[in-house]
Short mmCIF file of C-alpha atoms in Angstrom, two decimals:
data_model
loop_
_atom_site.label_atom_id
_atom_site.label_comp_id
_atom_site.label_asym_id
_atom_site.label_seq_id
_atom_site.Cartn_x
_atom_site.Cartn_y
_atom_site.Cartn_z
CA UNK A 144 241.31 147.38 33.57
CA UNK A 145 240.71 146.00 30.12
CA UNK A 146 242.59 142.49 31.54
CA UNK A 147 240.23 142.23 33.80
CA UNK A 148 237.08 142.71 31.84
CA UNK A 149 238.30 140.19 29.48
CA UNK A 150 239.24 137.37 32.18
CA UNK A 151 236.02 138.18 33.27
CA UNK A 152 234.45 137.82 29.96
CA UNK A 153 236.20 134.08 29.45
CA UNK A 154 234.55 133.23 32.84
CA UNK A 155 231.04 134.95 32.49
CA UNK A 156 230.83 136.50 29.23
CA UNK A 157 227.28 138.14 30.15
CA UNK A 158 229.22 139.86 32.71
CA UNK A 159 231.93 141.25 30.62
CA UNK A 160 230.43 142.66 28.38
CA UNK A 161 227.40 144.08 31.52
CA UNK A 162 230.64 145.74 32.65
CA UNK A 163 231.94 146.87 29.40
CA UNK A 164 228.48 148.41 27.84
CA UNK A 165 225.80 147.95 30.73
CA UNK A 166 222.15 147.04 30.15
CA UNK A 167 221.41 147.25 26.42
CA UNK A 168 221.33 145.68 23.16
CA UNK A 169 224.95 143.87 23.34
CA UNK A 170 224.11 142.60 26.89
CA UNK A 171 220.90 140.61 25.45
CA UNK A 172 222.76 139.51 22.37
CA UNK A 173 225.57 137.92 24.40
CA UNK A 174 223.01 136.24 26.88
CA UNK A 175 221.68 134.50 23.27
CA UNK A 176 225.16 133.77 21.92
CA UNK A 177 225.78 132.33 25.48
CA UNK A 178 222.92 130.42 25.64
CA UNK A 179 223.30 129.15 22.37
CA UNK A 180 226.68 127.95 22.89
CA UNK A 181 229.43 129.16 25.57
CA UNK A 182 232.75 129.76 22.66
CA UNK A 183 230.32 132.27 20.83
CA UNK A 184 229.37 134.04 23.80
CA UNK A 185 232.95 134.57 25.14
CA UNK A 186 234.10 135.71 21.03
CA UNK A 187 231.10 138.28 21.59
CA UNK A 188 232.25 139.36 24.58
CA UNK A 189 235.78 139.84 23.85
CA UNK A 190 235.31 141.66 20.71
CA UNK A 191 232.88 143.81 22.85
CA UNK A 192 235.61 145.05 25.68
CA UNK A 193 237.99 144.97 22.28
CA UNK A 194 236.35 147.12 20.40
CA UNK A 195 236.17 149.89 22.90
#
C-alpha cells in the first residue's frame, strides 16, 4: 500500500500525502511546497508516507 501512496505522491504530491495524513497541517504545507515548486512538494510528500 505504501508503493502506491508514494507513486501517487510523485504524480500528485497533495494527494499523497491527503491519503497518507488527511486534511491537516501537512496537507496545507505540501499544497505550499507544491506551489512553490513541484521537486519540494514530491520530497514533502515522500518523507510524509516515509515517515509513517
Amino acid at each position: 500500500m505504501d508503493l502506491i501512496r508514494i507513486i501517487i505522491a510523485i504524480l500528485l504530491p497533495p494527494l499523497g500525502v491527503f491519503l497518507q495524513v488527511g486534511i491537516g497541517k501537512h496537507f496545507w504545507i505540501n499544497i505550499i511546497l507544491t506551489l512553490l515548486g513541484y521537486i519540494p512538494g514530491i520530497v514533502h510528500a515522500v518523507w510524509i508516507i516515509a515517515r509513517k
